[in-house]
Short mmCIF file of C-alpha atoms in Angstrom, two decimals:
data_model
loop_
_atom_site.label_atom_id
_atom_site.label_comp_id
_atom_site.label_asym_id
_atom_site.label_seq_id
_atom_site.Cartn_x
_atom_site.Cartn_y
_atom_site.Cartn_z
CA MET A 299 199.24 176.74 218.90
CA ALA A 300 200.17 173.48 217.95
CA GLN A 301 204.89 173.29 216.74
CA ALA A 302 205.48 171.83 214.22
CA PRO A 303 206.97 168.95 215.08
CA LEU A 304 210.82 168.33 214.86
CA GLN A 305 212.77 167.15 211.57
CA PRO A 306 216.28 165.25 212.04
CA ALA A 307 219.28 167.46 210.15
CA ARG A 308 218.69 168.08 206.83
CA GLY A 309 221.32 165.49 205.18
CA THR A 310 220.66 163.20 208.21
CA HIS A 311 218.32 160.45 208.66
CA ASP A 312 216.38 157.40 211.58
CA LEU A 313 217.66 154.16 210.65
CA ILE A 314 214.77 151.69 211.28
CA GLY A 315 214.12 149.00 210.53
CA ALA A 316 214.16 146.80 207.59
CA GLU A 317 216.60 149.94 206.41
CA PHE A 318 218.48 149.42 209.50
CA ARG A 319 218.70 145.63 209.36
CA ARG A 320 220.41 146.35 205.63
CA HIS A 321 222.30 148.46 207.55
CA HIS A 322 223.45 146.51 210.03
CA LEU A 323 223.70 143.14 207.62
CA VAL A 324 226.26 145.57 205.91
CA ILE A 325 228.04 146.03 208.97
CA GLU A 326 228.31 142.99 210.81
CA THR A 327 228.79 141.09 208.02
CA ALA A 328 232.29 143.11 207.18
CA ARG A 329 233.07 143.51 210.86
CA ARG A 330 233.42 139.32 210.30
CA ILE A 331 235.24 138.80 206.63
CA ALA A 332 237.50 141.09 208.05
CA THR A 333 237.96 139.35 211.35
CA LEU A 334 239.32 136.36 208.65
CA TYR A 335 241.77 138.09 207.07
CA GLY A 336 243.18 138.66 211.16
CA PHE A 337 241.96 142.43 211.03
CA GLU A 338 241.18 144.21 214.34
CA GLU A 339 238.94 146.48 214.86
CA TRP A 340 239.65 150.37 216.62
CA ALA A 341 237.16 152.54 217.39
CA THR A 342 238.63 157.01 217.13
CA PRO A 343 236.41 159.52 218.34
CA ILE A 344 234.63 160.93 216.53
CA PHE A 345 236.12 164.80 216.33
CA GLU A 346 239.91 165.05 215.58
CA ASP A 347 241.85 167.62 216.45
CA THR A 348 241.73 169.61 212.52
CA ARG A 349 244.96 169.76 212.04
CA VAL A 350 244.66 165.61 211.90
CA PHE A 351 242.61 166.19 208.73
CA SER A 352 244.36 168.67 207.46
CA ARG A 353 247.35 167.31 207.56
CA GLY A 354 246.05 164.06 205.76
CA LEU A 355 243.52 165.06 203.00
CA GLY A 356 245.14 168.20 202.27
CA ASP A 357 244.58 171.91 201.69
CA THR A 358 243.25 172.08 198.37
CA SER A 359 240.60 169.11 198.20
CA ASP A 360 237.73 169.43 197.88
CA VAL A 361 236.93 167.99 202.41
CA VAL A 362 239.22 170.11 203.28
CA SER A 363 238.13 173.21 201.46
CA LYS A 364 234.34 173.24 201.40
CA GLU A 365 233.04 169.69 203.43
CA MET A 366 233.88 169.39 207.14
CA TYR A 367 232.00 169.96 210.27
CA VAL A 368 234.63 172.34 212.15
CA PHE A 369 234.15 173.51 215.05
CA GLU A 370 236.18 176.07 217.87
CA ASP A 371 235.02 174.30 221.01
CA ARG A 372 234.66 175.95 224.76
CA GLY A 373 238.82 175.81 225.26
CA GLY A 374 239.54 177.28 221.85
CA GLU A 375 240.78 174.40 220.14
CA SER A 376 239.86 173.49 216.74
CA VAL A 377 237.88 170.52 215.92
CA THR A 378 235.87 168.64 213.42
CA LEU A 379 233.88 165.65 213.23
CA ARG A 380 235.73 164.25 211.36
CA PRO A 381 234.91 163.48 207.06
CA GLU A 382 237.00 159.55 207.01
CA ASN A 383 238.78 157.26 209.31
CA THR A 384 241.48 156.59 207.67
CA ALA A 385 243.65 159.56 208.76
CA GLY A 386 242.67 158.97 212.86
CA VAL A 387 243.51 155.27 212.74
CA CYS A 388 246.64 156.58 211.78
CA ARG A 389 246.93 159.45 214.03
CA ALA A 390 245.93 157.22 217.00
CA LEU A 391 249.04 154.36 215.41
CA VAL A 392 251.21 157.64 216.55
CA THR A 393 249.64 158.35 219.71
CA ASN A 394 249.61 155.01 220.96
CA GLY A 395 253.32 154.75 220.34
CA LEU A 396 252.26 151.81 218.50
CA THR A 397 254.71 152.66 215.41
CA GLN A 398 257.14 150.13 215.55
CA SER A 399 256.50 147.50 217.27
CA ASN A 400 254.09 144.22 215.94
CA LEU A 401 253.51 145.33 212.19
CA PRO A 402 252.48 145.16 210.63
CA ARG A 403 248.70 146.79 211.90
CA LYS A 404 245.84 145.63 210.31
CA VAL A 405 242.73 147.63 211.40
CA PHE A 406 239.11 146.94 210.26
CA TYR A 407 236.34 149.82 211.56
CA ALA A 408 232.47 151.14 211.55
CA GLY A 409 230.94 154.24 212.49
CA PRO A 410 229.40 157.91 211.95
CA MET A 411 231.09 159.97 208.91
CA PHE A 412 230.38 163.89 208.78
CA ARG A 413 230.43 165.56 205.56
CA TYR A 414 228.51 168.98 204.57
CA GLU A 415 227.65 168.88 201.16
CA ARG A 416 224.58 168.06 199.48
CA PRO A 417 221.88 165.75 199.81
CA GLN A 418 221.71 162.91 197.23
CA LYS A 419 220.32 158.77 197.35
CA GLY A 420 223.21 156.99 199.37
CA ARG A 421 223.97 160.44 200.30
CA TYR A 422 223.63 162.24 203.80
CA ARG A 423 225.97 164.62 205.79
CA GLN A 424 226.27 161.98 208.33
CA PHE A 425 227.26 158.83 206.46
CA HIS A 426 228.81 155.15 207.55
CA GLN A 427 231.88 154.12 206.61
CA ILE A 428 233.15 150.26 207.16
CA GLY A 429 236.89 150.20 206.39
CA ILE A 430 240.61 148.80 206.79
CA GLU A 431 244.08 149.73 207.15
CA VAL A 432 247.08 147.54 206.40
CA LEU A 433 249.23 150.43 208.52
CA GLY A 434 253.11 149.19 207.94
CA ALA A 435 253.22 147.22 204.86
CA ALA A 436 255.18 147.42 201.88
CA GLU A 437 254.32 145.41 200.06
CA PRO A 438 252.67 144.76 196.80
CA LEU A 439 250.73 141.69 198.40
CA ALA A 440 249.27 143.66 201.20
CA ASP A 441 247.23 145.43 199.09
CA ALA A 442 245.99 143.52 196.93
CA GLU A 443 244.67 141.46 200.38
CA VAL A 444 243.19 144.15 201.16
CA ILE A 445 240.78 144.06 197.61
CA ALA A 446 240.62 140.63 198.51
CA CYS A 447 238.87 141.15 201.46
CA GLY A 448 236.77 143.95 200.36
CA TRP A 449 235.43 141.63 197.09
CA HIS A 450 235.05 139.09 199.91
CA ILE A 451 232.44 141.57 202.25
CA GLN A 452 230.41 142.23 199.23
CA GLN A 453 230.34 138.29 198.22
CA GLU A 454 229.06 137.63 201.22
CA LEU A 455 226.89 140.13 201.05
CA GLY A 456 225.51 138.66 197.72
CA ILE A 457 225.58 142.10 195.84
CA ASP A 458 229.64 140.86 193.54
CA GLU A 459 227.90 140.55 190.84
CA GLY A 460 226.31 143.89 190.44
CA THR A 461 229.83 145.77 191.08
CA VAL A 462 233.31 145.97 188.92
CA LEU A 463 237.17 146.55 190.50
CA GLU A 464 238.75 149.39 188.24
CA ILE A 465 241.95 149.36 189.02
CA ASN A 466 245.55 151.25 187.99
CA THR A 467 248.54 152.82 189.75
CA LEU A 468 249.16 155.92 190.70
CA GLY A 469 253.68 154.67 190.70
CA ASP A 470 256.60 155.38 193.06
CA ALA A 471 258.28 158.70 193.47
CA ALA A 472 260.06 158.72 190.75
CA SER A 473 256.99 157.78 187.97
CA ARG A 474 254.01 161.66 189.69
CA ASP A 475 256.96 163.40 188.76
CA ALA A 476 257.84 163.01 185.29
CA TYR A 477 253.47 161.81 185.81
CA ARG A 478 252.76 165.51 186.61
CA ALA A 479 255.62 167.01 184.68
CA ALA A 480 253.29 165.71 181.09
CA LEU A 481 250.30 166.88 182.72
CA VAL A 482 250.64 170.21 183.56
CA ASP A 483 252.54 170.57 179.58
CA TYR A 484 249.29 169.11 178.28
CA PHE A 485 246.91 170.47 180.40
CA THR A 486 248.00 174.42 179.55
CA ALA A 487 247.53 173.48 175.99
CA HIS A 488 244.46 173.75 176.73
CA LYS A 489 244.17 175.95 179.51
CA ASP A 490 241.60 178.05 177.73
CA ALA A 491 239.18 175.28 178.03
CA LEU A 492 239.42 174.29 181.50
CA SER A 493 236.80 174.86 184.14
CA ASP A 494 237.76 177.81 186.50
CA GLU A 495 238.25 174.72 189.41
CA SER A 496 240.35 172.77 187.06
CA ARG A 497 242.51 175.89 185.78
CA ALA A 498 243.15 176.52 189.87
CA ARG A 499 244.57 173.22 190.10
CA LEU A 500 246.62 172.80 186.93
CA GLU A 501 248.87 175.01 189.89
CA LYS A 502 248.41 173.04 192.70
CA ASN A 503 247.61 169.87 192.25
CA PRO A 504 247.39 168.70 188.30
CA LEU A 505 246.61 165.00 189.25
CA ARG A 506 243.05 165.74 190.63
CA ILE A 507 242.63 167.32 186.68
CA VAL A 508 242.45 163.61 185.38
CA ASP A 509 239.90 163.06 188.36
CA SER A 510 237.12 166.22 187.49
CA LYS A 511 233.70 165.42 187.26
CA ASP A 512 233.21 168.62 185.27
CA PRO A 513 232.24 168.22 182.14
CA LYS A 514 234.07 170.15 179.69
CA ASP A 515 237.40 168.76 181.57
CA LYS A 516 236.03 164.82 181.01
CA ALA A 517 236.32 166.09 177.65
CA LEU A 518 240.07 166.61 178.02
CA VAL A 519 240.77 163.75 179.81
CA ALA A 520 240.23 161.58 177.97
CA SER A 521 243.06 161.98 175.17
CA ALA A 522 245.13 163.28 178.05
CA PRO A 523 248.59 161.16 179.25
CA THR A 524 249.23 157.91 182.02
CA ILE A 525 251.27 157.01 184.20
CA HIS A 526 251.38 154.25 183.01
CA ASP A 527 253.73 155.93 179.95
CA HIS A 528 256.56 157.19 182.86
CA LEU A 529 256.32 154.43 185.13
CA THR A 530 260.28 153.43 186.26
CA PRO A 531 260.69 149.11 186.33
CA GLU A 532 260.20 149.26 189.46
CA ALA A 533 256.76 150.72 189.91
CA ALA A 534 255.87 148.26 186.84
CA ALA A 535 256.43 145.65 188.69
CA PHE A 536 254.96 146.87 191.90
CA TYR A 537 251.94 147.15 190.19
CA ALA A 538 252.30 143.47 187.78
CA ALA A 539 252.38 141.68 191.42
CA VAL A 540 249.64 143.03 191.94
CA LYS A 541 247.81 142.35 189.16
CA ARG A 542 248.91 138.68 189.99
CA HIS A 543 247.70 138.83 193.09
CA LEU A 544 244.38 139.94 192.28
CA ALA A 545 244.38 136.66 190.02
CA ALA A 546 245.03 134.29 192.87
CA PHE A 547 242.40 135.50 194.84
CA ASP A 548 240.16 134.72 192.45
CA VAL A 549 239.21 138.62 192.60
CA PRO A 550 238.74 139.52 189.02
CA PHE A 551 239.62 144.18 187.64
CA ARG A 552 239.52 146.10 184.55
CA GLU A 553 242.22 148.68 184.32
CA ASN A 554 240.39 152.73 184.45
CA PRO A 555 244.11 154.65 184.41
CA ARG A 556 242.15 157.75 185.58
CA ILE A 557 241.44 156.63 189.49
CA VAL A 558 244.39 158.91 190.48
CA ARG A 559 245.16 160.42 194.24
CA GLY A 560 246.70 163.71 194.57
CA LEU A 561 248.39 164.22 197.67
CA ASP A 562 251.84 163.37 197.48
CA TYR A 563 252.07 160.35 199.95
CA TYR A 564 249.46 157.82 197.76
CA SER A 565 251.63 156.32 195.81
CA HIS A 566 251.08 152.72 193.81
CA THR A 567 248.04 151.33 194.21
CA ALA A 568 244.39 153.32 193.35
CA PHE A 569 241.25 151.03 193.69
CA GLU A 570 237.11 151.39 193.89
CA PHE A 571 234.48 149.72 193.32
CA VAL A 572 231.88 150.29 191.11
CA THR A 573 228.56 150.12 190.37
CA ASP A 574 225.89 151.55 187.50
CA ARG A 575 222.71 150.35 190.39
CA LEU A 576 223.29 153.76 192.37
CA GLY A 577 222.58 156.44 189.31
CA ALA A 578 225.67 159.37 189.95
CA GLN A 579 226.82 157.47 193.05
CA GLY A 580 228.44 155.01 191.37
CA THR A 581 231.22 154.67 193.45
CA VAL A 582 230.55 152.25 196.95
CA MET A 583 234.85 150.56 198.22
CA GLY A 584 237.40 152.53 197.18
CA GLY A 585 240.79 153.22 198.88
CA GLY A 586 245.23 152.31 198.09
CA ARG A 587 247.99 153.09 198.78
CA TYR A 588 248.95 155.92 201.36
CA ASN A 589 252.89 155.78 202.14
CA GLY A 590 253.69 159.47 203.24
CA LEU A 591 249.62 159.25 206.14
CA VAL A 592 251.71 158.59 209.16
CA GLU A 593 254.18 159.90 208.99
CA GLU A 594 252.01 163.43 207.89
CA MET A 595 250.83 162.38 212.20
CA GLY A 596 254.55 162.68 213.49
CA GLY A 597 255.45 159.54 212.90
CA PRO A 598 257.93 158.06 211.05
CA PRO A 599 257.73 156.61 207.17
CA THR A 600 255.65 153.98 207.35
CA PRO A 601 254.32 151.93 204.19
CA SER A 602 249.95 151.74 204.06
CA VAL A 603 247.44 150.77 202.61
CA GLY A 604 243.27 150.05 202.54
CA TRP A 605 239.79 151.66 201.76
CA ALA A 606 236.54 152.62 202.90
CA ALA A 607 232.46 152.31 201.54
CA GLY A 608 229.91 154.29 202.51
CA VAL A 609 227.53 151.20 204.41
CA GLU A 610 224.40 153.32 203.24
CA ARG A 611 225.52 152.43 199.46
CA LEU A 612 226.68 149.47 199.93
CA SER A 613 223.13 148.44 202.15
CA LEU A 614 220.75 149.95 198.23
CA LEU A 615 223.03 146.98 197.25
CA VAL A 616 221.56 144.53 198.89
CA GLU A 617 217.65 146.48 198.99
CA ALA A 618 218.05 146.15 194.90
CA ALA A 619 219.19 142.78 195.63
CA ALA A 620 216.06 142.17 197.42
CA LEU A 621 218.48 140.82 200.48
CA THR A 622 217.46 142.67 203.23
CA PRO A 623 216.94 140.23 206.87
CA GLN A 624 214.30 139.27 207.11
CA ALA A 625 212.62 140.26 211.20
CA PRO A 626 213.08 137.40 213.68
CA ARG A 627 209.35 136.03 214.21
CA PRO A 628 208.57 136.29 217.77
CA VAL A 629 206.29 133.30 219.60
CA ALA A 630 203.87 135.52 221.46
CA VAL A 631 203.23 134.55 225.62
CA ILE A 632 199.92 135.54 225.75
CA PRO A 633 198.58 134.86 229.62
CA MET A 634 194.70 134.50 230.99
CA GLY A 635 194.02 135.18 233.97
CA GLU A 636 196.74 136.28 237.68
CA VAL A 637 198.41 133.26 238.06
CA ALA A 638 199.19 132.04 234.37
CA GLU A 639 200.45 136.15 234.57
CA ASP A 640 203.41 135.07 236.75
CA ALA A 641 203.94 131.44 235.11
CA ALA A 642 203.73 133.21 232.10
CA LEU A 643 206.54 135.43 232.52
CA GLN A 644 208.98 131.71 233.81
CA ILE A 645 208.44 130.52 230.44
CA LEU A 646 208.82 133.59 228.36
CA GLN A 647 212.76 134.18 230.21
CA SER A 648 212.79 130.76 229.40
CA LEU A 649 212.01 130.77 225.35
CA ARG A 650 213.96 133.61 225.45
CA ASP A 651 217.30 131.58 227.20
CA HIS A 652 217.52 129.46 224.06
CA GLY A 653 217.45 131.72 221.95
CA VAL A 654 213.42 132.28 220.71
CA VAL A 655 212.77 135.54 220.79
CA ALA A 656 209.33 135.85 223.31
CA GLU A 657 207.65 138.85 223.89
CA VAL A 658 204.66 139.78 225.71
CA ALA A 659 201.67 141.94 225.10
CA TYR A 660 201.01 144.29 228.88
CA LYS A 661 197.97 144.36 229.37
CA GLY A 662 194.09 143.78 227.16
CA ASN A 663 191.49 140.29 226.26
CA MET A 664 192.59 138.22 224.84
CA LYS A 665 191.72 138.99 221.24
CA ARG A 666 193.40 142.22 221.38
CA ARG A 667 196.78 140.02 222.74
CA LEU A 668 195.58 137.99 219.53
CA GLU A 669 195.75 141.31 217.65
CA ARG A 670 199.04 142.46 218.50
CA ALA A 671 200.34 138.84 217.97
CA ASN A 672 198.96 139.15 214.78
CA LYS A 673 200.73 142.24 214.05
CA ILE A 674 204.08 141.92 215.22
CA ASN A 675 204.26 139.13 213.49
CA ALA A 676 204.15 136.70 215.50
CA GLY A 677 205.36 133.15 214.35
CA ALA A 678 202.95 131.43 217.42
CA ALA A 679 201.51 131.96 220.76
CA VAL A 680 201.55 130.15 223.86
CA ILE A 681 198.12 130.24 224.86
CA LEU A 682 198.45 129.95 229.09
CA GLY A 683 195.00 130.33 230.98
CA ASP A 684 194.86 128.79 235.28
CA ALA A 685 192.98 125.77 233.95
CA GLU A 686 195.40 124.89 231.40
CA LEU A 687 198.90 125.77 234.22
CA ALA A 688 196.19 123.46 237.02
CA GLU A 689 197.27 121.46 234.68
CA GLY A 690 200.45 121.39 233.49
CA MET A 691 199.08 122.24 230.00
CA ALA A 692 199.74 125.46 227.71
CA VAL A 693 197.96 126.03 224.22
CA VAL A 694 200.38 126.53 221.01
CA LYS A 695 199.07 128.03 218.12
CA ASN A 696 199.69 128.43 215.35
CA LEU A 697 199.03 131.51 213.97
CA ASP A 698 200.30 130.99 210.43
CA ALA A 699 197.78 127.76 210.28
CA GLY A 700 195.40 128.74 212.71
CA SER A 701 195.62 124.91 214.51
CA GLN A 702 196.26 124.80 217.38
CA GLU A 703 196.81 122.34 219.68
CA ARG A 704 197.47 121.55 224.35
CA VAL A 705 201.10 120.50 224.94
CA ALA A 706 202.54 119.95 228.44
CA LEU A 707 204.83 121.96 229.35
CA PRO A 708 208.07 119.78 229.35
CA ASP A 709 207.52 119.54 225.92
CA LEU A 710 207.22 122.96 225.31
CA LEU A 711 209.96 123.95 223.65
CA ARG A 712 210.17 120.35 221.58
CA THR A 713 206.72 121.65 220.13
CA LEU A 714 208.40 125.16 218.60
CA ALA A 715 211.20 123.65 217.30
CA GLU A 716 208.70 120.26 215.83
CA THR A 717 207.23 123.09 214.37
CA GLY A 718 208.94 125.62 212.40
CA VAL A 719 207.03 128.72 213.91
CA VAL A 720 210.74 130.02 215.90
CA GLU A 721 213.31 131.51 213.90
CA SER A 722 214.62 129.05 211.96
CA ALA A 723 219.11 129.86 214.27
CA ALA A 724 216.65 129.65 217.19
CA GLN A 725 215.47 126.37 215.91
CA ALA A 726 218.16 125.27 215.58
CA MET A 727 219.80 125.80 218.79
CA LEU A 728 216.45 124.13 219.85
CA GLN A 729 216.92 120.72 218.31
CA THR A 730 220.65 120.88 219.84
CA ILE A 731 219.86 121.10 222.57
CA LEU A 732 217.52 118.67 222.73
CA GLU A 733 219.65 116.36 221.33
CA ASP A 734 222.20 116.91 223.48
CA GLU A 735 220.72 117.52 226.12
CA PHE A 736 217.73 115.80 226.51
CA GLY A 737 218.84 112.65 223.81
CA GLY A 738 215.85 113.59 221.95
CA GLY A 739 213.41 110.68 223.25
CA ASP A 740 211.78 111.70 226.79
CA LEU A 741 213.04 114.53 228.82
CA ASP A 742 211.73 116.57 231.65
CA GLY A 743 212.34 119.34 230.03
CA PRO A 744 213.37 123.17 231.18
CA LEU A 745 209.93 123.75 231.78
CA ASP A 746 208.12 121.36 235.15
CA ALA A 747 204.56 120.93 235.43
CA ASP A 748 204.14 123.31 237.48
CA GLY A 749 205.72 126.34 235.40
CA ASP A 750 209.52 126.53 237.28
CA ASP A 751 212.34 126.97 235.12
CA GLU A 752 214.89 124.72 235.21
CA ALA A 753 217.41 125.30 232.59
CA ARG A 754 218.69 128.36 233.76
CA GLY A 755 220.55 127.18 235.92
#
C-alpha cells in the first residue's frame, strides 16, 4: 500500500517560484539600503543557549513562556531555536569582545526565526526576519536614523503607501517608575474587569496590560493613563528630538501612546510600522530603544536601538501592490546534431558569461525542444544545426513574435540585444559590451565563425 506523501511540518512552508522571488527581493532590498546607511551584516547561530532569550525577552513574556522551541542537546545543555535575533546580536557583541571598541556598531541581519504559535496569514512557526541594530549610541539621532532606514526600505519595495509609522516614548527610568505606579493604581481600581492574564500581569508587569489584545482589556486601556503625563524633562526632550529628526529625514508618523515594551531595559523610543492590508497581522516592522540588553548578556551598559521586520509580511505587501519580480526570461539554445551540440555548449556558456540567462534542453527533437522553450517562458531560441554551423550561422527565433532570422555567429550577442528578447539587465550589459569593447561597429564578436569562444579569457 502506497504511503501518503510527506507534508511540511505544521507552521512551515516551502518558498518556490513567485513567492521566493518576493522573499528574495525583500531581503536583498533591505541589505542594499542598510549598506547605504553604514550597516554591516552579521550572522549569528540559529540556536543559542536558552539563557540568551530568557534573559533577553523576560520570563513573563509570551515568547519565553509559550512560544520558544527549547530542547536539551546530547550534552545535556538547554538550547533554543532563536525566536528573534536582537538578543543574539547583543550576545555576539559581548562574546566577540566588541563592547569597548569602535562603537557604535551598526548591524544588519536576515534569517529564519522560530516560534511555536498558531499559524495564520503572514505568520509561521518558521518565519524570516530582517533587522538592524545600532549598538552603543545613546543619542536620539540614532533612533531616528534606524526608523528612516526602515522607511527607506519600504519605499524601495514600493509598499510605503500601505504602511504608517506609529511612535511613542517609554521615557527614562524615572518616567517609567511614575507611569508604572499610575497604571497599577488605575488597573487595580478595575481589577475585576480585567482578563485573567492581565490580572496576573498587574502584579508582575503592568505595562504589558497596555498592549493586551483581549477585548475586555482594550476597553479599559482606552481610558488608562499615558506615559506622556509622567515624563521627566530629560525624557520629554529626548522624545522631541526624535520627532524633530524624523521630520528632517522626511519620515511621516503619528503618535500612539499605547505602544509599550514590558521589559525594564527598554526605554525612550518605541515604534511600529502598521498596515490594514494584512488583516489582524497589522505590524510589519517594529522596534525601539533598549539600553540594558547588552548588560543582560554580561557586557557593560550599552545604549542601543533597532528594529525587526517579518519578511513574510513584507512579501505579502509586495504581492498586494502587484510588485512581484518576474523570473528572468532565458534564451533557449537548441542544438540539432552531434556537431551542433558541442558548439551549442560553448555558445551557451558564452551567453551566460555575458549576463544572459540561457538554457539547453537535454533531449528531444526540434518540436519537443521548442515546446520546452515555451514552457520556461524563453524569449528567444538560438537554433544550431550542423549545416548552419558549417556556414558560421545560427537561427535566432523570437518566440514572442514568432519571427526568425539567420545570424552570423559573431553577431549573435548583438542580435539578442537588439531584438530585446533577453532580460533588461542583461540587455544593458550586452549593449555596454558592444559599445565599449567593440565600439558599436563591426566586430569579430565573442564567438568566431567556427564556434570557438573568444570572450571568456
